[in-house]
PDB file as gemmi writes it, atoms N, CA and C in Angstrom:
CRYST1    1.000    1.000    1.000  90.00  90.00  90.00 P 1                      
ATOM      1  N   VAL A   1       0.813  -1.207  -0.133  1.00  0.00           N  
ATOM      2  CA  VAL A   1      -0.035  -0.184  -0.132  1.00  0.00           C  
ATOM      3  C   VAL A   1       0.685   1.142  -0.121  1.00  0.00           C  
ATOM      4  N   GLU A   2       0.520   1.926  -0.683  1.00  0.00           N  
ATOM      5  CA  GLU A   2       1.329   3.241  -1.246  1.00  0.00           C  
ATOM      6  C   GLU A   2       0.785   4.469  -0.274  1.00  0.00           C  
ATOM      7  N   ARG A   3       1.290   4.959   0.479  1.00  0.00           N  
ATOM      8  CA  ARG A   3       0.809   6.112   1.604  1.00  0.00           C  
ATOM      9  C   ARG A   3       1.698   7.409   1.757  1.00  0.00           C  
ATOM     10  N   PRO A   4       1.328   8.633   2.025  1.00  0.00           N  
ATOM     11  CA  PRO A   4       2.014   9.598   1.977  1.00  0.00           C  
ATOM     12  C   PRO A   4       2.788   9.505   3.315  1.00  0.00           C  
ATOM     13  N   LEU A   5       4.022  10.437   3.612  1.00  0.00           N  
ATOM     14  CA  LEU A   5       4.609  10.465   4.855  1.00  0.00           C  
ATOM     15  C   LEU A   5       3.843  11.591   5.605  1.00  0.00           C  
ATOM     16  N   GLN A   6       3.185  10.905   6.653  1.00  0.00           N  
ATOM     17  CA  GLN A   6       2.323  11.504   7.585  1.00  0.00           C  
ATOM     18  C   GLN A   6       2.128  10.904   8.956  1.00  0.00           C  
ATOM     19  N   PRO A   7       1.670  11.628   9.782  1.00  0.00           N  
ATOM     20  CA  PRO A   7       1.434  10.976  11.070  1.00  0.00           C  
ATOM     21  C   PRO A   7       0.558   9.621  11.305  1.00  0.00           C  
ATOM     22  N   TRP A   8       0.726   8.556  11.770  1.00  0.00           N  
ATOM     23  CA  TRP A   8      -0.063   7.654  11.818  1.00  0.00           C  
ATOM     24  C   TRP A   8      -1.227   7.742  11.852  1.00  0.00           C  
ATOM     25  N   ILE A   9      -1.469   8.818  12.918  1.00  0.00           N  
ATOM     26  CA  ILE A   9      -2.964   8.844  13.220  1.00  0.00           C  
ATOM     27  C   ILE A   9      -3.834   9.264  12.100  1.00  0.00           C  
ATOM     28  N   ALA A  10      -3.165   9.327  10.837  1.00  0.00           N  
ATOM     29  CA  ALA A  10      -3.796   9.922   9.727  1.00  0.00           C  
ATOM     30  C   ALA A  10      -4.356   8.457   9.320  1.00  0.00           C  
ATOM     31  N   TRP A  11      -3.648   7.624   9.381  1.00  0.00           N  
ATOM     32  CA  TRP A  11      -3.901   6.244   8.830  1.00  0.00           C  
ATOM     33  C   TRP A  11      -5.042   5.394   9.624  1.00  0.00           C  
ATOM     34  N   GLY A  12      -5.274   5.919  10.785  1.00  0.00           N  
ATOM     35  CA  GLY A  12      -6.133   5.259  11.657  1.00  0.00           C  
ATOM     36  C   GLY A  12      -5.392   4.468  12.808  1.00  0.00           C  
ATOM     37  N   MET A  13      -4.069   4.841  13.010  1.00  0.00           N  
ATOM     38  CA  MET A  13      -3.308   4.147  13.779  1.00  0.00           C  
ATOM     39  C   MET A  13      -3.012   4.697  15.186  1.00  0.00           C  
ATOM     40  N   GLU A  14      -4.127   5.690  15.684  1.00  0.00           N  
ATOM     41  CA  GLU A  14      -3.672   6.474  16.454  1.00  0.00           C  
ATOM     42  C   GLU A  14      -3.325   5.813  18.228  1.00  0.00           C  
ATOM     43  N   ARG A  15      -3.712   4.278  18.400  1.00  0.00           N  
ATOM     44  CA  ARG A  15      -3.560   3.733  19.608  1.00  0.00           C  
ATOM     45  C   ARG A  15      -2.479   2.774  19.279  1.00  0.00           C  
ATOM     46  N   PHE A  16      -1.982   2.564  18.061  1.00  0.00           N  
ATOM     47  CA  PHE A  16      -0.842   1.797  17.660  1.00  0.00           C  
ATOM     48  C   PHE A  16       0.788   1.928  18.504  1.00  0.00           C  
ATOM     49  N   SER A  17       1.163   1.198  19.034  1.00  0.00           N  
ATOM     50  CA  SER A  17       2.334   1.081  19.435  1.00  0.00           C  
ATOM     51  C   SER A  17       3.546  -0.072  18.906  1.00  0.00           C  
ATOM     52  N   GLY A  18       4.397   0.444  18.092  1.00  0.00           N  
ATOM     53  CA  GLY A  18       5.102  -0.806  17.641  1.00  0.00           C  
ATOM     54  C   GLY A  18       5.853  -0.168  16.358  1.00  0.00           C  
ATOM     55  N   VAL A  19       6.164  -0.990  15.368  1.00  0.00           N  
ATOM     56  CA  VAL A  19       7.079  -0.830  14.160  1.00  0.00           C  
ATOM     57  C   VAL A  19       6.128  -0.655  12.963  1.00  0.00           C  
ATOM     58  N   VAL A  20       6.596   0.126  11.982  1.00  0.00           N  
ATOM     59  CA  VAL A  20       6.117   0.128  10.587  1.00  0.00           C  
ATOM     60  C   VAL A  20       7.210   0.168   9.706  1.00  0.00           C  
ATOM     61  N   GLU A  21       7.103  -0.283   8.501  1.00  0.00           N  
ATOM     62  CA  GLU A  21       8.262  -0.528   7.999  1.00  0.00           C  
ATOM     63  C   GLU A  21       7.912   0.053   6.260  1.00  0.00           C  
ATOM     64  N   TYR A  22       8.777   1.327   5.842  1.00  0.00           N  
ATOM     65  CA  TYR A  22       8.734   1.919   4.722  1.00  0.00           C  
ATOM     66  C   TYR A  22       9.685   1.218   3.694  1.00  0.00           C  
ATOM     67  N   THR A  23       9.283   1.335   2.497  1.00  0.00           N  
ATOM     68  CA  THR A  23      10.104   0.812   1.544  1.00  0.00           C  
ATOM     69  C   THR A  23       9.652   1.679   0.279  1.00  0.00           C  
ATOM     70  N   THR A  24      10.976   1.565  -0.138  1.00  0.00           N  
ATOM     71  CA  THR A  24      10.802   2.334  -1.864  1.00  0.00           C  
ATOM     72  C   THR A  24      12.125   1.994  -2.696  1.00  0.00           C  
ATOM     73  N   ARG A  25      12.001   1.965  -3.790  1.00  0.00           N  
ATOM     74  CA  ARG A  25      13.184   1.914  -4.949  1.00  0.00           C  
ATOM     75  C   ARG A  25      13.259   3.017  -5.460  1.00  0.00           C  
ATOM     76  N   PHE A  26      14.309   3.492  -6.075  1.00  0.00           N  
ATOM     77  CA  PHE A  26      14.934   4.520  -6.579  1.00  0.00           C  
ATOM     78  C   PHE A  26      16.097   4.050  -7.755  1.00  0.00           C  
ATOM     79  N   ASN A  27      16.199   4.836  -8.757  1.00  0.00           N  
ATOM     80  CA  ASN A  27      17.459   4.591  -9.775  1.00  0.00           C  
ATOM     81  C   ASN A  27      18.236   5.650  -9.662  1.00  0.00           C  
ATOM     82  N   LEU A  28      19.804   5.300  -9.644  1.00  0.00           N  
ATOM     83  CA  LEU A  28      20.706   5.978  -9.551  1.00  0.00           C  
ATOM     84  C   LEU A  28      21.526   5.811 -11.039  1.00  0.00           C  
ATOM     85  N   ALA A  29      21.429   6.938 -11.859  1.00  0.00           N  
ATOM     86  CA  ALA A  29      21.751   6.935 -13.196  1.00  0.00           C  
ATOM     87  C   ALA A  29      23.234   6.534 -13.293  1.00  0.00           C  
ATOM     88  N   GLN A  30      24.174   7.021 -12.250  1.00  0.00           N  
ATOM     89  CA  GLN A  30      25.451   6.961 -12.614  1.00  0.00           C  
ATOM     90  C   GLN A  30      26.308   6.826 -11.032  1.00  0.00           C  
ATOM     91  N   PRO A  31      27.190   6.627 -10.797  1.00  0.00           N  
ATOM     92  CA  PRO A  31      27.930   6.450  -9.711  1.00  0.00           C  
ATOM     93  C   PRO A  31      28.224   7.989  -9.056  1.00  0.00           C  
ATOM     94  N   VAL A  32      28.160   8.123  -7.728  1.00  0.00           N  
ATOM     95  CA  VAL A  32      28.358   9.428  -7.236  1.00  0.00           C  
ATOM     96  C   VAL A  32      29.716   9.495  -6.698  1.00  0.00           C  
ATOM     97  N   ASP A  33      30.316  10.709  -6.623  1.00  0.00           N  
ATOM     98  CA  ASP A  33      31.721  10.964  -6.299  1.00  0.00           C  
ATOM     99  C   ASP A  33      31.435  11.352  -4.772  1.00  0.00           C  
ATOM    100  N   GLY A  34      32.291  10.876  -3.762  1.00  0.00           N  
ATOM    101  CA  GLY A  34      32.343  11.453  -2.363  1.00  0.00           C  
ATOM    102  C   GLY A  34      31.200  10.762  -1.480  1.00  0.00           C  
ATOM    103  N   ALA A  35      31.155  11.407  -0.236  1.00  0.00           N  
ATOM    104  CA  ALA A  35      30.167  10.803   0.603  1.00  0.00           C  
ATOM    105  C   ALA A  35      28.674  10.953   0.309  1.00  0.00           C  
ATOM    106  N   VAL A  36      27.704  10.185   0.441  1.00  0.00           N  
ATOM    107  CA  VAL A  36      26.360  10.389   0.274  1.00  0.00           C  
ATOM    108  C   VAL A  36      25.556  10.257   1.829  1.00  0.00           C  
ATOM    109  N   GLN A  37      24.754  10.933   1.937  1.00  0.00           N  
ATOM    110  CA  GLN A  37      24.005  10.929   3.399  1.00  0.00           C  
ATOM    111  C   GLN A  37      22.513  10.720   2.972  1.00  0.00           C  
ATOM    112  N   LEU A  38      21.659   9.960   3.852  1.00  0.00           N  
ATOM    113  CA  LEU A  38      20.545  10.025   3.806  1.00  0.00           C  
ATOM    114  C   LEU A  38      20.109  10.677   4.967  1.00  0.00           C  
ATOM    115  N   ASP A  39      19.043  11.446   4.660  1.00  0.00           N  
ATOM    116  CA  ASP A  39      18.356  12.440   5.757  1.00  0.00           C  
ATOM    117  C   ASP A  39      17.000  12.158   5.943  1.00  0.00           C  
ATOM    118  N   LEU A  40      16.414  11.638   7.245  1.00  0.00           N  
ATOM    119  CA  LEU A  40      15.045  11.053   7.091  1.00  0.00           C  
ATOM    120  C   LEU A  40      14.272  12.003   7.474  1.00  0.00           C  
ATOM    121  N   GLY A  41      14.747  13.652   7.699  1.00  0.00           N  
ATOM    122  CA  GLY A  41      13.891  14.457   8.371  1.00  0.00           C  
ATOM    123  C   GLY A  41      13.316  14.241   9.584  1.00  0.00           C  
ATOM    124  N   LYS A  42      12.037  14.554   9.872  1.00  0.00           N  
ATOM    125  CA  LYS A  42      11.353  14.031  11.454  1.00  0.00           C  
ATOM    126  C   LYS A  42      10.878  12.909  11.277  1.00  0.00           C  
ATOM    127  N   VAL A  43      11.527  12.075  12.455  1.00  0.00           N  
ATOM    128  CA  VAL A  43      11.080  10.859  12.671  1.00  0.00           C  
ATOM    129  C   VAL A  43      10.873  10.664  14.101  1.00  0.00           C  
ATOM    130  N   LEU A  44       9.587   9.991  14.440  1.00  0.00           N  
ATOM    131  CA  LEU A  44       9.072   9.863  15.653  1.00  0.00           C  
ATOM    132  C   LEU A  44       8.548   8.341  16.027  1.00  0.00           C  
ATOM    133  N   TYR A  45       9.650   7.569  16.216  1.00  0.00           N  
ATOM    134  CA  TYR A  45      10.703   8.107  17.254  1.00  0.00           C  
ATOM    135  C   TYR A  45      12.003   7.583  17.029  1.00  0.00           C  
ATOM    136  N   THR A  46      12.060   6.171  16.563  1.00  0.00           N  
ATOM    137  CA  THR A  46      13.266   5.719  16.340  1.00  0.00           C  
ATOM    138  C   THR A  46      13.429   5.016  14.857  1.00  0.00           C  
ATOM    139  N   ALA A  47      14.917   5.360  14.243  1.00  0.00           N  
ATOM    140  CA  ALA A  47      14.682   4.556  12.926  1.00  0.00           C  
ATOM    141  C   ALA A  47      15.732   3.522  12.779  1.00  0.00           C  
ATOM    142  N   GLU A  48      15.406   2.606  11.981  1.00  0.00           N  
ATOM    143  CA  GLU A  48      16.832   1.664  11.347  1.00  0.00           C  
ATOM    144  C   GLU A  48      16.452   1.750  10.030  1.00  0.00           C  
ATOM    145  N   VAL A  49      17.785   1.941   9.291  1.00  0.00           N  
ATOM    146  CA  VAL A  49      17.853   1.705   7.893  1.00  0.00           C  
ATOM    147  C   VAL A  49      18.459   0.490   6.998  1.00  0.00           C  
ATOM    148  N   TRP A  50      18.021   0.284   5.992  1.00  0.00           N  
ATOM    149  CA  TRP A  50      18.796  -0.663   5.075  1.00  0.00           C  
ATOM    150  C   TRP A  50      18.894  -0.093   3.746  1.00  0.00           C  
ATOM    151  N   LEU A  51      20.000  -0.504   2.940  1.00  0.00           N  
ATOM    152  CA  LEU A  51      19.782   0.146   1.515  1.00  0.00           C  
ATOM    153  C   LEU A  51      20.570  -0.996   0.688  1.00  0.00           C  
ATOM    154  N   ASN A  52      19.858  -1.567  -0.072  1.00  0.00           N  
ATOM    155  CA  ASN A  52      20.062  -2.839  -0.795  1.00  0.00           C  
ATOM    156  C   ASN A  52      20.687  -3.958   0.074  1.00  0.00           C  
ATOM    157  N   GLY A  53      19.841  -4.002   1.073  1.00  0.00           N  
ATOM    158  CA  GLY A  53      19.901  -5.296   1.919  1.00  0.00           C  
ATOM    159  C   GLY A  53      20.901  -5.218   2.999  1.00  0.00           C  
ATOM    160  N   ARG A  54      21.621  -4.010   2.980  1.00  0.00           N  
ATOM    161  CA  ARG A  54      22.813  -3.840   4.070  1.00  0.00           C  
ATOM    162  C   ARG A  54      22.280  -2.745   5.047  1.00  0.00           C  
ATOM    163  N   SER A  55      22.596  -2.993   6.212  1.00  0.00           N  
ATOM    164  CA  SER A  55      22.138  -2.306   7.314  1.00  0.00           C  
ATOM    165  C   SER A  55      23.166  -0.765   7.144  1.00  0.00           C  
ATOM    166  N   VAL A  56      22.394   0.275   7.246  1.00  0.00           N  
ATOM    167  CA  VAL A  56      23.380   1.302   7.174  1.00  0.00           C  
ATOM    168  C   VAL A  56      23.433   2.273   8.668  1.00  0.00           C  
ATOM    169  N   GLY A  57      22.665   1.658   9.485  1.00  0.00           N  
ATOM    170  CA  GLY A  57      22.233   2.324  10.742  1.00  0.00           C  
ATOM    171  C   GLY A  57      20.991   2.431  11.717  1.00  0.00           C  
ATOM    172  N   ALA A  58      21.015   2.641  12.869  1.00  0.00           N  
ATOM    173  CA  ALA A  58      19.856   3.097  13.614  1.00  0.00           C  
ATOM    174  C   ALA A  58      20.233   4.076  14.547  1.00  0.00           C  
ATOM    175  N   ARG A  59      18.811   4.924  14.465  1.00  0.00           N  
ATOM    176  CA  ARG A  59      18.884   6.061  15.557  1.00  0.00           C  
ATOM    177  C   ARG A  59      17.763   6.378  16.620  1.00  0.00           C  
ATOM    178  N   LEU A  60      18.131   6.414  17.515  1.00  0.00           N  
ATOM    179  CA  LEU A  60      17.186   6.662  18.548  1.00  0.00           C  
ATOM    180  C   LEU A  60      16.594   8.052  18.644  1.00  0.00           C  
ATOM    181  N   TRP A  61      17.691   9.070  18.232  1.00  0.00           N  
ATOM    182  CA  TRP A  61      16.632  10.237  18.404  1.00  0.00           C  
ATOM    183  C   TRP A  61      17.619  11.102  17.377  1.00  0.00           C  
ATOM    184  N   ALA A  62      16.944  12.074  16.904  1.00  0.00           N  
ATOM    185  CA  ALA A  62      17.474  13.144  15.795  1.00  0.00           C  
ATOM    186  C   ALA A  62      18.699  13.589  15.987  1.00  0.00           C  
ATOM    187  N   PRO A  63      19.723  14.037  15.216  1.00  0.00           N  
ATOM    188  CA  PRO A  63      19.551  13.897  13.806  1.00  0.00           C  
ATOM    189  C   PRO A  63      19.435  12.445  13.073  1.00  0.00           C  
ATOM    190  N   HIS A  64      18.094  12.055  12.059  1.00  0.00           N  
ATOM    191  CA  HIS A  64      18.064  10.677  11.604  1.00  0.00           C  
ATOM    192  C   HIS A  64      18.795  10.737  10.375  1.00  0.00           C  
ATOM    193  N   THR A  65      20.277  10.682  10.361  1.00  0.00           N  
ATOM    194  CA  THR A  65      21.268  10.785   9.125  1.00  0.00           C  
ATOM    195  C   THR A  65      21.875   9.549   9.185  1.00  0.00           C  
ATOM    196  N   PHE A  66      22.193   9.296   8.067  1.00  0.00           N  
ATOM    197  CA  PHE A  66      22.945   7.963   7.847  1.00  0.00           C  
ATOM    198  C   PHE A  66      23.961   8.095   6.521  1.00  0.00           C  
ATOM    199  N   ASP A  67      24.777   7.373   6.602  1.00  0.00           N  
ATOM    200  CA  ASP A  67      25.903   7.322   5.524  1.00  0.00           C  
ATOM    201  C   ASP A  67      25.742   6.169   4.623  1.00  0.00           C  
ATOM    202  N   ILE A  68      25.215   6.557   3.658  1.00  0.00           N  
ATOM    203  CA  ILE A  68      24.702   5.457   2.581  1.00  0.00           C  
ATOM    204  C   ILE A  68      25.995   5.193   1.510  1.00  0.00           C  
ATOM    205  N   THR A  69      27.053   5.870   1.605  1.00  0.00           N  
ATOM    206  CA  THR A  69      28.069   6.005   0.425  1.00  0.00           C  
ATOM    207  C   THR A  69      28.290   4.452   0.254  1.00  0.00           C  
ATOM    208  N   GLU A  70      28.482   3.473   0.953  1.00  0.00           N  
ATOM    209  CA  GLU A  70      28.828   2.314   0.604  1.00  0.00           C  
ATOM    210  C   GLU A  70      27.897   1.174   0.322  1.00  0.00           C  
ATOM    211  N   ALA A  71      26.681   1.392   0.469  1.00  0.00           N  
ATOM    212  CA  ALA A  71      25.576   0.525   0.139  1.00  0.00           C  
ATOM    213  C   ALA A  71      25.178   1.329  -1.032  1.00  0.00           C  
ATOM    214  N   LEU A  72      25.313   2.281  -1.647  1.00  0.00           N  
ATOM    215  CA  LEU A  72      24.629   3.138  -2.788  1.00  0.00           C  
ATOM    216  C   LEU A  72      25.384   2.505  -3.857  1.00  0.00           C  
ATOM    217  N   GLN A  73      24.309   2.118  -4.921  1.00  0.00           N  
ATOM    218  CA  GLN A  73      24.891   1.408  -6.305  1.00  0.00           C  
ATOM    219  C   GLN A  73      24.386   1.938  -7.520  1.00  0.00           C  
ATOM    220  N   PRO A  74      25.065   2.174  -8.400  1.00  0.00           N  
ATOM    221  CA  PRO A  74      24.499   2.711  -9.666  1.00  0.00           C  
ATOM    222  C   PRO A  74      23.261   1.570 -10.173  1.00  0.00           C  
ATOM    223  N   GLY A  75      22.125   2.353 -10.824  1.00  0.00           N  
ATOM    224  CA  GLY A  75      20.861   1.652 -11.069  1.00  0.00           C  
ATOM    225  C   GLY A  75      20.017   1.312 -10.085  1.00  0.00           C  
ATOM    226  N   GLN A  76      19.314   0.303 -10.050  1.00  0.00           N  
ATOM    227  CA  GLN A  76      18.156  -0.164  -8.842  1.00  0.00           C  
ATOM    228  C   GLN A  76      18.462   0.022  -7.631  1.00  0.00           C  
ATOM    229  N   ASN A  77      17.850   0.694  -6.790  1.00  0.00           N  
ATOM    230  CA  ASN A  77      18.340   0.719  -5.179  1.00  0.00           C  
ATOM    231  C   ASN A  77      17.179   0.242  -4.376  1.00  0.00           C  
ATOM    232  N   GLU A  78      16.896  -0.702  -3.300  1.00  0.00           N  
ATOM    233  CA  GLU A  78      16.086  -0.243  -2.444  1.00  0.00           C  
ATOM    234  C   GLU A  78      16.315  -0.148  -1.204  1.00  0.00           C  
ATOM    235  N   LEU A  79      15.453   0.877  -0.562  1.00  0.00           N  
ATOM    236  CA  LEU A  79      15.632   1.508   0.548  1.00  0.00           C  
ATOM    237  C   LEU A  79      14.361   1.118   1.702  1.00  0.00           C  
ATOM    238  N   ARG A  80      14.834   0.784   2.672  1.00  0.00           N  
ATOM    239  CA  ARG A  80      13.907   0.013   3.503  1.00  0.00           C  
ATOM    240  C   ARG A  80      14.154   0.785   5.048  1.00  0.00           C  
ATOM    241  N   ILE A  81      13.251   1.191   5.609  1.00  0.00           N  
ATOM    242  CA  ILE A  81      13.320   2.060   6.917  1.00  0.00           C  
ATOM    243  C   ILE A  81      12.297   1.652   7.826  1.00  0.00           C  
ATOM    244  N   ARG A  82      12.739   0.943   9.183  1.00  0.00           N  
ATOM    245  CA  ARG A  82      11.517   0.661   9.954  1.00  0.00           C  
ATOM    246  C   ARG A  82      11.512   1.503  10.852  1.00  0.00           C  
ATOM    247  N   VAL A  83      10.399   2.186  11.404  1.00  0.00           N  
ATOM    248  CA  VAL A  83      10.115   3.243  12.468  1.00  0.00           C  
ATOM    249  C   VAL A  83       9.256   2.559  13.737  1.00  0.00           C  
ATOM    250  N   ALA A  84       9.919   3.212  14.677  1.00  0.00           N  
ATOM    251  CA  ALA A  84       9.086   2.561  15.943  1.00  0.00           C  
ATOM    252  C   ALA A  84       8.721   3.672  16.593  1.00  0.00           C  
ATOM    253  N   ASN A  85       7.353   3.735  17.447  1.00  0.00           N  
ATOM    254  CA  ASN A  85       7.085   4.687  18.369  1.00  0.00           C  
ATOM    255  C   ASN A  85       7.319   4.297  19.700  1.00  0.00           C  
ATOM    256  N   LEU A  86       6.595   5.236  20.655  1.00  0.00           N  
ATOM    257  CA  LEU A  86       6.399   4.923  21.818  1.00  0.00           C  
ATOM    258  C   LEU A  86       5.328   4.008  22.617  1.00  0.00           C  
ATOM    259  N   VAL A  87       5.517   3.414  23.511  1.00  0.00           N  
ATOM    260  CA  VAL A  87       4.430   2.449  24.211  1.00  0.00           C  
ATOM    261  C   VAL A  87       3.354   3.282  24.726  1.00  0.00           C  
ATOM    262  N   ASN A  88       3.343   4.657  24.766  1.00  0.00           N  
ATOM    263  CA  ASN A  88       2.344   5.736  25.425  1.00  0.00           C  
ATOM    264  C   ASN A  88       1.053   5.376  24.387  1.00  0.00           C  
ATOM    265  N   ASN A  89       1.105   5.410  23.036  1.00  0.00           N  
ATOM    266  CA  ASN A  89      -0.440   5.152  22.202  1.00  0.00           C  
ATOM    267  C   ASN A  89      -0.955   4.098  22.419  1.00  0.00           C  
ATOM    268  N   ASN A  90      -0.419   3.157  22.843  1.00  0.00           N  
ATOM    269  CA  ASN A  90      -1.243   1.968  23.543  1.00  0.00           C  
ATOM    270  C   ASN A  90      -2.065   2.062  24.710  1.00  0.00           C  
ATOM    271  N   TYR A  91      -1.631   2.993  25.624  1.00  0.00           N  
ATOM    272  CA  TYR A  91      -2.167   3.306  26.825  1.00  0.00           C  
ATOM    273  C   TYR A  91      -3.033   4.391  26.661  1.00  0.00           C  
ATOM    274  N   GLY A  92      -3.380   4.956  25.541  1.00  0.00           N  
ATOM    275  CA  GLY A  92      -4.246   6.032  25.430  1.00  0.00           C  
ATOM    276  C   GLY A  92      -3.636   7.451  25.636  1.00  0.00           C  
ATOM    277  N   ASP A  93      -2.313   7.337  25.773  1.00  0.00           N  
ATOM    278  CA  ASP A  93      -1.666   8.861  26.119  1.00  0.00           C  
ATOM    279  C   ASP A  93      -1.007   9.002  24.391  1.00  0.00           C  
ATOM    280  N   LEU A  94      -1.670   9.581  23.446  1.00  0.00           N  
ATOM    281  CA  LEU A  94      -1.778   9.424  22.136  1.00  0.00           C  
ATOM    282  C   LEU A  94      -0.337  10.417  21.843  1.00  0.00           C  
ATOM    283  N   ARG A  95       0.443  10.136  21.101  1.00  0.00           N  
ATOM    284  CA  ARG A  95       1.807  11.073  20.547  1.00  0.00           C  
ATOM    285  C   ARG A  95       1.619  10.902  19.016  1.00  0.00           C  
ATOM    286  N   GLU A  96       1.857  11.701  18.558  1.00  0.00           N  
ATOM    287  CA  GLU A  96       2.245  11.763  17.266  1.00  0.00           C  
ATOM    288  C   GLU A  96       3.466  11.002  16.752  1.00  0.00           C  
ATOM    289  N   SER A  97       3.464  10.039  15.889  1.00  0.00           N  
ATOM    290  CA  SER A  97       4.119   8.910  15.543  1.00  0.00           C  
ATOM    291  C   SER A  97       4.581   8.892  13.934  1.00  0.00           C  
ATOM    292  N   GLY A  98       5.575   8.155  13.414  1.00  0.00           N  
ATOM    293  CA  GLY A  98       5.796   8.179  12.238  1.00  0.00           C  
ATOM    294  C   GLY A  98       7.082   8.767  11.621  1.00  0.00           C  
ATOM    295  N   LEU A  99       7.128   8.454  10.284  1.00  0.00           N  
ATOM    296  CA  LEU A  99       8.307   9.047   9.437  1.00  0.00           C  
ATOM    297  C   LEU A  99       7.344  10.223   8.767  1.00  0.00           C  
ATOM    298  N   LEU A 100       8.173  11.399   9.173  1.00  0.00           N  
ATOM    299  CA  LEU A 100       7.379  12.612   8.413  1.00  0.00           C  
ATOM    300  C   LEU A 100       8.148  13.296   7.355  1.00  0.00           C  
ATOM    301  N   GLY A 101       9.400  12.988   7.299  1.00  0.00           N  
ATOM    302  CA  GLY A 101      10.275  13.400   6.495  1.00  0.00           C  
ATOM    303  C   GLY A 101      10.591  15.032   6.398  1.00  0.00           C  
ATOM    304  N   PRO A 102      10.920  15.717   5.333  1.00  0.00           N  
ATOM    305  CA  PRO A 102      11.067  15.326   4.282  1.00  0.00           C  
ATOM    306  C   PRO A 102      12.522  14.040   4.218  1.00  0.00           C  
ATOM    307  N   VAL A 103      12.332  12.912   3.211  1.00  0.00           N  
ATOM    308  CA  VAL A 103      13.586  12.160   3.162  1.00  0.00           C  
ATOM    309  C   VAL A 103      14.119  12.509   1.738  1.00  0.00           C  
ATOM    310  N   VAL A 104      15.246  13.213   2.198  1.00  0.00           N  
ATOM    311  CA  VAL A 104      16.331  13.660   1.333  1.00  0.00           C  
ATOM    312  C   VAL A 104      17.848  12.652   1.071  1.00  0.00           C  
ATOM    313  N   ILE A 105      18.219  12.572  -0.365  1.00  0.00           N  
ATOM    314  CA  ILE A 105      19.777  11.936  -0.310  1.00  0.00           C  
ATOM    315  C   ILE A 105      20.586  13.089  -0.765  1.00  0.00           C  
ATOM    316  N   GLN A 106      21.515  13.388   0.002  1.00  0.00           N  
ATOM    317  CA  GLN A 106      22.662  14.375  -0.207  1.00  0.00           C  
ATOM    318  C   GLN A 106      23.760  13.870  -0.487  1.00  0.00           C  
ATOM    319  N   ASN A 107      24.586  14.460  -1.665  1.00  0.00           N  
ATOM    320  CA  ASN A 107      25.935  14.132  -2.001  1.00  0.00           C  
ATOM    321  C   ASN A 107      26.632  15.227  -1.324  1.00  0.00           C  
ATOM    322  N   LEU A 108      27.216  14.781  -0.262  1.00  0.00           N  
ATOM    323  CA  LEU A 108      28.202  15.871   0.713  1.00  0.00           C  
ATOM    324  C   LEU A 108      29.137  16.518   0.073  1.00  0.00           C  
ATOM    325  N   ALA A 109      29.684  15.990  -1.040  1.00  0.00           N  
ATOM    326  CA  ALA A 109      30.857  16.468  -1.872  1.00  0.00           C  
ATOM    327  C   ALA A 109      30.127  18.004  -2.360  1.00  0.00           C  
ATOM    328  N   THR A 110      29.225  17.613  -3.140  1.00  0.00           N  
ATOM    329  CA  THR A 110      28.390  18.762  -3.939  1.00  0.00           C  
ATOM    330  C   THR A 110      27.897  19.821  -2.721  1.00  0.00           C  
ATOM    331  N   GLU A 111      27.170  19.666  -1.723  1.00  0.00           N  
ATOM    332  CA  GLU A 111      26.851  20.152  -0.924  1.00  0.00           C  
ATOM    333  C   GLU A 111      27.878  21.227  -0.305  1.00  0.00           C  
ATOM    334  N   ASN A 112      28.994  20.642   0.079  1.00  0.00           N  
ATOM    335  CA  ASN A 112      29.998  21.255   0.625  1.00  0.00           C  
ATOM    336  C   ASN A 112      30.828  22.522  -0.680  1.00  0.00           C  
ATOM    337  N   GLN A 113      30.383  22.322  -1.649  1.00  0.00           N  
ATOM    338  CA  GLN A 113      30.743  23.314  -2.558  1.00  0.00           C  
ATOM    339  C   GLN A 113      30.217  24.411  -2.828  1.00  0.00           C  
ATOM    340  N   LYS A 114      28.863  24.328  -2.228  1.00  0.00           N  
ATOM    341  CA  LYS A 114      28.002  25.473  -2.412  1.00  0.00           C  
ATOM    342  C   LYS A 114      28.317  26.567  -1.505  1.00  0.00           C  
TER     343      LYS A 114                                                      
END                                                                             
């Protein structure tokens, strides 16, 4: 099911406490020079990331940024992100949860030249 990046409450999951997995595929036309970083933007609350089946890290709090240089490949890439929220929602203490983004891939070499 394809859904926009928004709080889980918009999906009817206001009392859900647990993990939701996001997946997407993207095409990289040519190799990238230098370090490449994935920035998940706003995440509530924890995130674990895999690129092309390779773990690139987990973060318990912001910033939710990951070095994806070694896992990135020319052509088709598969990104998998697991986001977990707090147990509060399960007890009726509703907290905003989810991957809210924006999700951005940055070539740090290019960013540093600006």
